[in-house]
Amino acid sequence: MADLALTRRQRVCILGATGSIGTNTLDVISRHPDRFEVWALSGAARVDELFQQCVQWRPRFAVMSSHEAARQLRDKLGDASLATEVLSGEQALCDVASHPDVDVVMGAIVGAAGLAPCMAAARAGKRLLLANKEALVVGGALFMNAVKAGGATLLPIDSEHSAIFQCLPEDASSWSARVDHIVLTASGGPFRQRDPATFADITPDQACAHPNWVMGRKISVDSATMMNKALEVIEARWLFGLRPEQIRVVLHPQSIIHSMVVCRDRSVLAQMGTPDMRVPIAYGLSWPERVESGADLLDFSQLSALTFEQADAVRYPGLQLAWETLLAAPGSTCVLNAANEVAVAAFLDKRIRFDEIHGVNVQSLSDCAVPAGAADTLEGLLSLDQQARRAAEAVVLRLAR
């Protein structure tokens, strides 16, 4: 992983600027105007939100997902006499992420849609702050090879992976010699103590009411099912070059210890802090230094207890799919991710029940055959992603009848 000399203000491209990670990134940047400048912003379809960000930050480029959303934003910026150039589509995302003027890319687009621009940033040798776990879940070895070939600096932004990174020695070549295994912590989401027999009655609003973190609706549902932790297991396998059996998960409802490294001598290194995404974001932006994040200081006098539990396989059946797909044919994790995106969207649209999400994922893995070599190219992975979505949608349609 290459370092980035902080000799001038770093130009930052934020992919997914209107989401929770994007807005938190802008909050951290606002605290360090001498170190960072906003060079490009992207939003899916939130025209008004991205317009307000453009008014405040005056980026060189703004990217929308569709031509119509881009037209609306362009009109609003024109009326405000702002010079920000508006682009649209996946290629535009790749172009701004790999632009020679960009130093840092925050990859915070939700889902598989973030893979191509994150790949572009990696190939261009950027400092890539990876909040889009799906880039590694879908891309796997192909993505890590792009990071290596491009000489990119890859820094994890998920609080769990940032915690692991902070606990590991700086010399990546010594990780395998020192580490026995890692432990990813999980809050357990809003239904940690709810009777699984009532899961059929869970509403989207209930599933999105996370007890500790403020997140988007998709990732909030993933937290409720623990599929977010399954995806993080897959991500950790690639980020840290670990075998699947070296990655473990434990429930930690307080979300104070963000993850742990268990060394070969049985020492346990843990990273602690308040549950605030600005901490890993600030660390990613400033690494190897540390800067003010805006998060509250952890007050040990207010901590009554730190507790840990095993994840209940009945309550969280999707968690085990992480290890199963890692041991299956290359590309299986891509199928799992695509199926889960379809299933969660169907639940949020009230087309299926909360307790049917897992069934969609399992059946899609069974129905979607992974062609040989599908994981060897970006085109192959994107084709497999679409194939898996069609299979998952077919399962949803059968359930919705």
CSV table of C-alpha atoms in Angstrom, one decimal:
chain,number,residue,atom,x,y,z
A,1,MET,CA,0.0,0.0,0.0
A,2,ALA,CA,1.6,3.3,-1.1
A,3,ASP,CA,1.6,6.4,1.2
A,4,LEU,CA,0.4,9.8,0.1
A,5,ALA,CA,2.5,12.8,0.9
A,6,LEU,CA,0.4,15.4,2.6
A,7,THR,CA,2.3,18.4,1.1
A,8,ARG,CA,-0.7,20.3,-0.1
A,9,ARG,CA,-4.5,20.2,0.2
A,10,GLN,CA,-5.6,16.8,-0.9
A,11,ARG,CA,-8.4,16.8,-3.6
A,12,VAL,CA,-11.2,14.5,-2.6
A,13,CYS,CA,-13.7,12.7,-4.7
A,14,ILE,CA,-16.7,11.4,-2.7
A,15,LEU,CA,-18.7,8.7,-4.5
A,16,GLY,CA,-22.1,8.5,-2.7
A,17,ALA,CA,-21.9,12.0,-1.2
A,18,THR,CA,-25.5,12.2,-0.2
A,19,GLY,CA,-25.5,9.1,1.9
A,20,SER,CA,-24.6,8.8,5.6
A,21,ILE,CA,-20.9,8.0,4.9
A,22,GLY,CA,-20.7,10.9,2.3
A,23,THR,CA,-22.2,13.5,4.6
A,24,ASN,CA,-20.0,12.3,7.5
A,25,THR,CA,-16.9,12.6,5.2
A,26,LEU,CA,-17.9,16.2,4.4
A,27,ASP,CA,-18.3,16.9,8.1
A,28,VAL,CA,-14.7,15.7,8.8
A,29,ILE,CA,-13.4,17.6,5.8
A,30,SER,CA,-15.1,20.8,7.1
A,31,ARG,CA,-12.9,20.5,10.2
A,32,HIS,CA,-9.7,20.5,8.1
A,33,PRO,CA,-10.0,23.1,5.3
A,34,ASP,CA,-6.2,23.4,5.3
A,35,ARG,CA,-5.7,19.7,4.5
A,36,PHE,CA,-8.6,18.8,2.1
A,37,GLU,CA,-10.7,20.2,-0.7
A,38,VAL,CA,-13.8,18.7,-2.3
A,39,TRP,CA,-13.1,18.1,-5.9
A,40,ALA,CA,-16.0,15.9,-7.0
A,41,LEU,CA,-19.3,14.7,-5.6
A,42,SER,CA,-21.7,12.0,-6.7
A,43,GLY,CA,-25.3,11.2,-5.7
A,44,ALA,CA,-27.7,8.6,-7.1
A,45,ALA,CA,-30.9,10.6,-7.6
A,46,ARG,CA,-31.0,13.1,-4.7
A,47,VAL,CA,-30.9,16.2,-6.7
A,48,ASP,CA,-31.7,18.7,-4.0
A,49,GLU,CA,-29.2,17.3,-1.5
A,50,LEU,CA,-26.4,17.2,-4.0
A,51,PHE,CA,-27.3,20.7,-5.1
A,52,GLN,CA,-26.9,22.0,-1.5
A,53,GLN,CA,-23.6,20.2,-1.3
A,54,CYS,CA,-22.4,21.9,-4.5
A,55,VAL,CA,-23.5,25.3,-3.2
A,56,GLN,CA,-21.4,24.7,0.0
A,57,TRP,CA,-18.4,23.0,-1.5
A,58,ARG,CA,-18.1,24.2,-5.1
A,59,PRO,CA,-16.7,21.0,-6.5
A,60,ARG,CA,-15.2,20.8,-10.0
A,61,PHE,CA,-17.6,17.9,-10.9
A,62,ALA,CA,-20.9,16.5,-9.7
A,63,VAL,CA,-22.2,13.2,-11.0
A,64,MET,CA,-25.7,11.9,-11.0
A,65,SER,CA,-26.8,8.3,-11.8
A,66,SER,CA,-29.3,9.3,-14.6
A,67,HIS,CA,-29.4,11.9,-17.4
A,68,GLU,CA,-32.6,13.3,-16.1
A,69,ALA,CA,-31.3,13.8,-12.6
A,70,ALA,CA,-28.2,15.4,-14.1
A,71,ARG,CA,-30.3,17.8,-16.2
A,72,GLN,CA,-32.3,18.8,-13.1
A,73,LEU,CA,-29.1,19.5,-11.1
A,74,ARG,CA,-27.5,21.3,-14.1
A,75,ASP,CA,-30.5,23.6,-14.2
A,76,LYS,CA,-30.4,24.4,-10.5
A,77,LEU,CA,-26.7,25.0,-10.6
A,78,GLY,CA,-27.1,27.3,-13.6
A,79,ASP,CA,-29.8,29.3,-11.8
A,80,ALA,CA,-27.4,29.7,-8.9
A,81,SER,CA,-24.5,30.7,-11.3
A,82,LEU,CA,-22.3,27.9,-10.1
A,83,ALA,CA,-19.6,26.5,-12.4
A,84,THR,CA,-19.7,22.9,-11.2
A,85,GLU,CA,-19.8,20.6,-14.3
A,86,VAL,CA,-22.5,18.0,-14.1
A,87,LEU,CA,-22.0,14.5,-15.5
A,88,SER,CA,-24.1,11.3,-15.4
A,89,GLY,CA,-23.8,7.5,-15.6
A,90,GLU,CA,-21.3,4.8,-14.6
A,91,GLN,CA,-18.6,5.9,-16.9
A,92,ALA,CA,-18.7,9.4,-15.5
A,93,LEU,CA,-18.2,7.9,-12.0
A,94,CYS,CA,-15.2,6.0,-13.2
A,95,ASP,CA,-13.8,9.1,-14.9
A,96,VAL,CA,-13.9,11.3,-11.8
A,97,ALA,CA,-12.6,8.5,-9.6
A,98,SER,CA,-9.6,8.0,-11.8
A,99,HIS,CA,-9.0,11.6,-12.8
A,100,PRO,CA,-5.3,12.7,-12.6
A,101,ASP,CA,-6.3,15.7,-10.4
A,102,VAL,CA,-7.9,13.5,-7.7
A,103,ASP,CA,-5.8,12.4,-4.7
A,104,VAL,CA,-8.4,10.6,-2.5
A,105,VAL,CA,-11.5,8.7,-3.4
A,106,MET,CA,-14.2,7.9,-0.8
A,107,GLY,CA,-16.0,4.8,-2.2
A,108,ALA,CA,-19.4,5.1,-0.5
A,109,ILE,CA,-21.8,4.1,-3.2
A,110,VAL,CA,-24.1,1.4,-1.8
A,111,GLY,CA,-24.1,-2.0,-3.4
A,112,ALA,CA,-22.5,-3.6,-6.5
A,113,ALA,CA,-22.9,-0.2,-8.3
A,114,GLY,CA,-19.8,1.0,-6.5
A,115,LEU,CA,-17.6,-1.8,-7.9
A,116,ALA,CA,-16.6,-0.2,-11.3
A,117,PRO,CA,-15.7,3.3,-10.0
A,118,CYS,CA,-13.7,1.8,-7.1
A,119,MET,CA,-11.9,-0.4,-9.6
A,120,ALA,CA,-11.1,2.6,-11.7
A,121,ALA,CA,-9.7,4.4,-8.6
A,122,ALA,CA,-7.6,1.4,-7.7
A,123,ARG,CA,-6.2,1.0,-11.2
A,124,ALA,CA,-5.3,4.7,-11.2
A,125,GLY,CA,-3.3,4.4,-8.0
A,126,LYS,CA,-5.5,6.6,-5.8
A,127,ARG,CA,-5.8,6.6,-2.0
A,128,LEU,CA,-9.1,4.7,-1.9
A,129,LEU,CA,-11.2,4.9,1.3
A,130,LEU,CA,-13.4,1.8,0.9
A,131,ALA,CA,-16.8,2.1,2.6
A,132,ASN,CA,-18.4,0.1,-0.2
A,133,LYS,CA,-17.9,-3.4,1.1
A,134,GLU,CA,-19.6,-4.9,-2.0
A,135,ALA,CA,-16.6,-3.9,-4.1
A,136,LEU,CA,-14.6,-6.6,-2.4
A,137,VAL,CA,-17.5,-9.0,-1.8
A,138,VAL,CA,-18.2,-8.9,-5.6
A,139,GLY,CA,-14.7,-8.2,-6.9
A,140,GLY,CA,-12.5,-10.3,-4.5
A,141,ALA,CA,-9.2,-11.3,-6.0
A,142,LEU,CA,-9.8,-9.2,-9.1
A,143,PHE,CA,-10.2,-6.0,-7.0
A,144,MET,CA,-7.2,-6.7,-4.9
A,145,ASN,CA,-5.1,-7.4,-8.0
A,146,ALA,CA,-6.2,-4.0,-9.4
A,147,VAL,CA,-5.1,-2.3,-6.1
A,148,LYS,CA,-1.7,-4.0,-6.4
A,149,ALA,CA,-1.2,-3.3,-10.1
A,150,GLY,CA,-2.2,0.4,-9.7
A,151,GLY,CA,-0.1,1.0,-6.6
A,152,ALA,CA,-3.2,2.3,-4.8
A,153,THR,CA,-3.5,2.9,-1.1
A,154,LEU,CA,-6.5,0.9,0.1
A,155,LEU,CA,-7.9,2.0,3.5
A,156,PRO,CA,-11.0,0.3,5.0
A,157,ILE,CA,-13.7,2.6,6.3
A,158,ASP,CA,-16.2,0.1,7.8
A,159,SER,CA,-15.6,0.5,11.5
A,160,GLU,CA,-14.8,-3.1,12.0
A,161,HIS,CA,-12.2,-3.3,9.2
A,162,SER,CA,-10.7,0.0,10.2
A,163,ALA,CA,-10.4,-1.4,13.7
A,164,ILE,CA,-8.5,-4.5,12.5
A,165,PHE,CA,-6.3,-2.3,10.3
A,166,GLN,CA,-5.4,-0.1,13.2
A,167,CYS,CA,-4.5,-3.1,15.4
A,168,LEU,CA,-2.3,-4.8,12.8
A,169,PRO,CA,1.4,-4.0,12.4
A,170,GLU,CA,2.2,-1.5,9.6
A,171,ASP,CA,4.3,-4.1,7.7
A,172,ALA,CA,1.6,-6.2,5.9
A,173,SER,CA,4.1,-8.9,5.1
A,174,SER,CA,4.3,-9.8,8.9
A,175,TRP,CA,0.5,-10.2,9.4
A,176,SER,CA,0.4,-13.9,8.7
A,177,ALA,CA,3.3,-14.6,11.1
A,178,ARG,CA,1.7,-12.6,13.9
A,179,VAL,CA,-2.0,-13.1,13.6
A,180,ASP,CA,-3.9,-16.2,14.7
A,181,HIS,CA,-7.4,-14.9,13.8
A,182,ILE,CA,-9.5,-11.8,13.9
A,183,VAL,CA,-12.8,-11.2,15.6
A,184,LEU,CA,-15.4,-8.9,14.0
A,185,THR,CA,-17.8,-7.4,16.5
A,186,ALA,CA,-21.5,-7.0,15.7
A,187,SER,CA,-24.2,-5.1,17.6
A,188,GLY,CA,-26.8,-7.7,16.8
A,189,GLY,CA,-29.1,-5.0,15.4
A,190,PRO,CA,-32.6,-4.1,16.6
A,191,PHE,CA,-33.9,-7.7,17.0
A,192,ARG,CA,-31.1,-9.3,19.1
A,193,GLN,CA,-33.6,-10.1,21.9
A,194,ARG,CA,-36.8,-10.5,19.8
A,195,ASP,CA,-38.4,-13.8,19.5
A,196,PRO,CA,-37.6,-15.2,16.1
A,197,ALA,CA,-41.2,-16.6,15.9
A,198,THR,CA,-42.4,-13.0,15.5
A,199,PHE,CA,-40.0,-12.1,12.7
A,200,ALA,CA,-42.7,-12.4,10.0
A,201,ASP,CA,-44.4,-9.3,11.6
A,202,ILE,CA,-41.3,-7.1,11.4
A,203,THR,CA,-41.9,-3.9,9.3
A,204,PRO,CA,-39.3,-2.0,7.3
A,205,ASP,CA,-39.4,0.9,9.7
A,206,GLN,CA,-38.7,-1.4,12.6
A,207,ALA,CA,-35.8,-3.1,10.7
A,208,CYS,CA,-34.3,0.3,9.9
A,209,ALA,CA,-34.3,1.5,13.6
A,210,HIS,CA,-30.7,0.5,14.5
A,211,PRO,CA,-30.0,0.9,18.2
A,212,ASN,CA,-26.4,2.3,17.8
A,213,TRP,CA,-25.7,3.5,14.3
A,214,VAL,CA,-27.3,6.0,12.0
A,215,MET,CA,-27.2,4.4,8.5
A,216,GLY,CA,-29.1,4.1,5.3
A,217,ARG,CA,-32.1,1.8,5.0
A,218,LYS,CA,-30.4,-1.0,3.0
A,219,ILE,CA,-27.5,-1.4,5.4
A,220,SER,CA,-29.8,-1.0,8.4
A,221,VAL,CA,-31.8,-4.0,7.2
A,222,ASP,CA,-28.5,-5.9,6.6
A,223,SER,CA,-27.6,-5.2,10.2
A,224,ALA,CA,-30.9,-6.5,11.4
A,225,THR,CA,-30.4,-9.8,9.5
A,226,MET,CA,-26.6,-9.8,10.1
A,227,MET,CA,-26.0,-10.0,6.4
A,228,ASN,CA,-23.9,-6.9,6.8
A,229,LYS,CA,-21.6,-9.0,9.0
A,230,ALA,CA,-21.6,-11.8,6.5
A,231,LEU,CA,-20.4,-9.3,3.8
A,232,GLU,CA,-17.8,-8.0,6.2
A,233,VAL,CA,-16.4,-11.5,6.8
A,234,ILE,CA,-16.0,-11.8,3.0
A,235,GLU,CA,-14.4,-8.3,2.8
A,236,ALA,CA,-12.0,-9.1,5.6
A,237,ARG,CA,-10.8,-12.3,3.9
A,238,TRP,CA,-9.6,-10.2,0.9
A,239,LEU,CA,-8.5,-7.0,2.8
A,240,PHE,CA,-6.2,-8.9,5.2
A,241,GLY,CA,-5.3,-12.0,3.2
A,242,LEU,CA,-6.9,-14.4,5.7
A,243,ARG,CA,-8.3,-17.8,5.4
A,244,PRO,CA,-12.0,-18.0,6.0
A,245,GLU,CA,-11.5,-20.0,9.2
A,246,GLN,CA,-9.3,-17.1,10.6
A,247,ILE,CA,-12.3,-14.8,10.7
A,248,ARG,CA,-14.8,-15.0,13.6
A,249,VAL,CA,-17.8,-12.9,14.7
A,250,VAL,CA,-19.1,-12.1,18.2
A,251,LEU,CA,-22.0,-10.0,19.3
A,252,HIS,CA,-21.1,-6.9,21.3
A,253,PRO,CA,-24.3,-4.9,21.8
A,254,GLN,CA,-22.6,-1.7,23.1
A,255,SER,CA,-20.6,-1.2,19.8
A,256,ILE,CA,-17.6,0.2,21.8
A,257,ILE,CA,-15.0,-2.4,20.8
A,258,HIS,CA,-15.1,-2.3,17.0
A,259,SER,CA,-13.1,-5.4,16.4
A,260,MET,CA,-10.1,-7.4,17.6
A,261,VAL,CA,-6.9,-9.1,16.5
A,262,VAL,CA,-5.9,-12.3,18.3
A,263,CYS,CA,-2.2,-12.8,18.0
A,264,ARG,CA,-0.3,-16.0,17.9
A,265,ASP,CA,0.9,-15.5,21.4
A,266,ARG,CA,-2.7,-15.1,22.5
A,267,SER,CA,-2.5,-11.3,23.1
A,268,VAL,CA,-5.7,-9.6,22.0
A,269,LEU,CA,-5.5,-6.2,20.4
A,270,ALA,CA,-8.8,-4.2,20.3
A,271,GLN,CA,-9.7,-0.8,18.9
A,272,MET,CA,-12.3,1.1,21.0
A,273,GLY,CA,-14.3,4.2,20.5
A,274,THR,CA,-17.8,5.8,20.4
A,275,PRO,CA,-20.0,4.4,17.6
A,276,ASP,CA,-19.4,7.3,15.2
A,277,MET,CA,-18.3,6.7,11.5
A,278,ARG,CA,-16.4,10.0,11.5
A,279,VAL,CA,-13.6,8.2,13.4
A,280,PRO,CA,-12.7,5.6,10.7
A,281,ILE,CA,-13.3,8.3,8.0
A,282,ALA,CA,-10.9,10.7,9.7
A,283,TYR,CA,-8.3,8.0,10.1
A,284,GLY,CA,-8.6,7.0,6.4
A,285,LEU,CA,-8.3,10.6,5.3
A,286,SER,CA,-5.2,11.4,7.4
A,287,TRP,CA,-3.4,8.0,7.6
A,288,PRO,CA,-0.7,7.5,8.9
A,289,GLU,CA,-1.5,10.6,10.9
A,290,ARG,CA,-4.6,11.2,13.0
A,291,VAL,CA,-6.7,14.3,13.0
A,292,GLU,CA,-9.8,15.6,14.8
A,293,SER,CA,-12.9,13.7,13.7
A,294,GLY,CA,-15.7,15.5,15.6
A,295,ALA,CA,-16.7,12.3,17.5
A,296,ASP,CA,-17.3,12.4,21.2
A,297,LEU,CA,-14.6,11.2,23.5
A,298,LEU,CA,-15.2,7.7,25.0
A,299,ASP,CA,-16.1,8.3,28.6
A,300,PHE,CA,-15.1,5.1,30.6
A,301,SER,CA,-16.9,6.4,33.7
A,302,GLN,CA,-20.2,6.1,31.8
A,303,LEU,CA,-19.6,2.5,30.6
A,304,SER,CA,-21.5,0.2,32.9
A,305,ALA,CA,-20.5,-3.0,31.1
A,306,LEU,CA,-19.0,-4.4,27.9
A,307,THR,CA,-20.8,-7.7,27.0
A,308,PHE,CA,-20.3,-10.4,24.4
A,309,GLU,CA,-22.5,-13.1,23.0
A,310,GLN,CA,-22.4,-15.8,20.3
A,311,ALA,CA,-24.5,-15.1,17.2
A,312,ASP,CA,-27.6,-17.2,17.3
A,313,ALA,CA,-27.9,-19.2,14.1
A,314,VAL,CA,-31.7,-19.3,14.3
A,315,ARG,CA,-31.9,-15.5,14.7
A,316,TYR,CA,-29.2,-14.8,12.1
A,317,PRO,CA,-29.2,-17.7,9.6
A,318,GLY,CA,-27.6,-15.6,6.9
A,319,LEU,CA,-24.3,-15.1,8.7
A,320,GLN,CA,-23.0,-18.6,7.9
A,321,LEU,CA,-23.5,-17.9,4.1
A,322,ALA,CA,-20.2,-15.9,4.3
A,323,TRP,CA,-18.0,-18.9,4.9
A,324,GLU,CA,-20.1,-21.2,2.6
A,325,THR,CA,-19.7,-18.8,-0.4
A,326,LEU,CA,-16.0,-18.2,0.3
A,327,LEU,CA,-15.4,-21.9,0.1
A,328,ALA,CA,-17.6,-22.3,-3.0
A,329,ALA,CA,-16.8,-21.5,-6.6
A,330,PRO,CA,-15.2,-18.1,-7.2
A,331,GLY,CA,-18.0,-15.7,-7.9
A,332,SER,CA,-20.4,-17.2,-5.4
A,333,THR,CA,-20.0,-14.2,-3.1
A,334,CYS,CA,-21.1,-12.0,-6.0
A,335,VAL,CA,-24.3,-14.1,-6.3
A,336,LEU,CA,-24.9,-13.7,-2.6
A,337,ASN,CA,-24.5,-10.0,-2.7
A,338,ALA,CA,-26.8,-9.5,-5.7
A,339,ALA,CA,-29.5,-11.8,-4.3
A,340,ASN,CA,-29.4,-10.0,-1.0
A,341,GLU,CA,-29.7,-6.6,-2.6
A,342,VAL,CA,-32.8,-7.8,-4.5
A,343,ALA,CA,-34.3,-9.4,-1.3
A,344,VAL,CA,-33.7,-6.3,0.9
A,345,ALA,CA,-35.3,-4.0,-1.8
A,346,ALA,CA,-38.3,-6.4,-2.0
A,347,PHE,CA,-38.7,-6.3,1.8
A,348,LEU,CA,-38.4,-2.5,1.9
A,349,ASP,CA,-41.1,-2.4,-0.8
A,350,LYS,CA,-43.2,-4.7,1.3
A,351,ARG,CA,-43.2,-7.4,-1.4
A,352,ILE,CA,-41.8,-10.1,0.9
A,353,ARG,CA,-41.6,-10.5,4.7
A,354,PHE,CA,-38.4,-9.9,6.8
A,355,ASP,CA,-38.1,-13.6,7.5
A,356,GLU,CA,-38.1,-14.4,3.8
A,357,ILE,CA,-35.0,-12.5,3.0
A,358,HIS,CA,-32.7,-15.4,3.9
A,359,GLY,CA,-34.8,-17.8,1.8
A,360,VAL,CA,-34.3,-15.6,-1.2
A,361,ASN,CA,-30.6,-15.6,-0.7
A,362,VAL,CA,-30.3,-19.4,-0.2
A,363,GLN,CA,-32.6,-20.2,-3.2
A,364,SER,CA,-30.7,-17.8,-5.5
A,365,LEU,CA,-27.4,-19.4,-4.6
A,366,SER,CA,-28.9,-22.7,-5.6
A,367,ASP,CA,-30.6,-21.5,-8.8
A,368,CYS,CA,-27.7,-19.3,-10.1
A,369,ALA,CA,-24.9,-21.5,-11.6
A,370,VAL,CA,-21.6,-19.7,-11.5
A,371,PRO,CA,-19.8,-20.1,-14.9
A,372,ALA,CA,-16.2,-21.0,-14.9
A,373,GLY,CA,-14.0,-17.9,-15.1
A,374,ALA,CA,-16.8,-15.6,-14.2
A,375,ALA,CA,-14.7,-14.0,-11.4
A,376,ASP,CA,-11.7,-13.4,-13.6
A,377,THR,CA,-12.9,-10.2,-15.3
A,378,LEU,CA,-15.0,-7.2,-14.3
A,379,GLU,CA,-17.3,-7.9,-17.3
A,380,GLY,CA,-17.7,-11.5,-16.1
A,381,LEU,CA,-18.6,-10.4,-12.6
A,382,LEU,CA,-21.1,-7.7,-13.8
A,383,SER,CA,-22.7,-10.3,-16.0
A,384,LEU,CA,-22.9,-12.8,-13.1
A,385,ASP,CA,-24.4,-10.0,-10.9
A,386,GLN,CA,-27.2,-9.5,-13.4
A,387,GLN,CA,-27.8,-13.2,-13.7
A,388,ALA,CA,-28.1,-13.5,-9.9
A,389,ARG,CA,-30.5,-10.6,-9.7
A,390,ARG,CA,-32.8,-12.2,-12.2
A,391,ALA,CA,-32.7,-15.4,-10.2
A,392,ALA,CA,-33.4,-13.6,-7.0
A,393,GLU,CA,-36.2,-11.6,-8.6
A,394,ALA,CA,-37.8,-14.8,-9.8
A,395,VAL,CA,-37.7,-16.2,-6.2
A,396,VAL,CA,-39.3,-12.9,-4.9
A,397,LEU,CA,-42.1,-13.2,-7.5
A,398,ARG,CA,-42.9,-16.7,-6.4
A,399,LEU,CA,-43.0,-15.6,-2.7
A,400,ALA,CA,-45.1,-12.5,-3.5
A,401,ARG,CA,-47.9,-14.4,-5.2
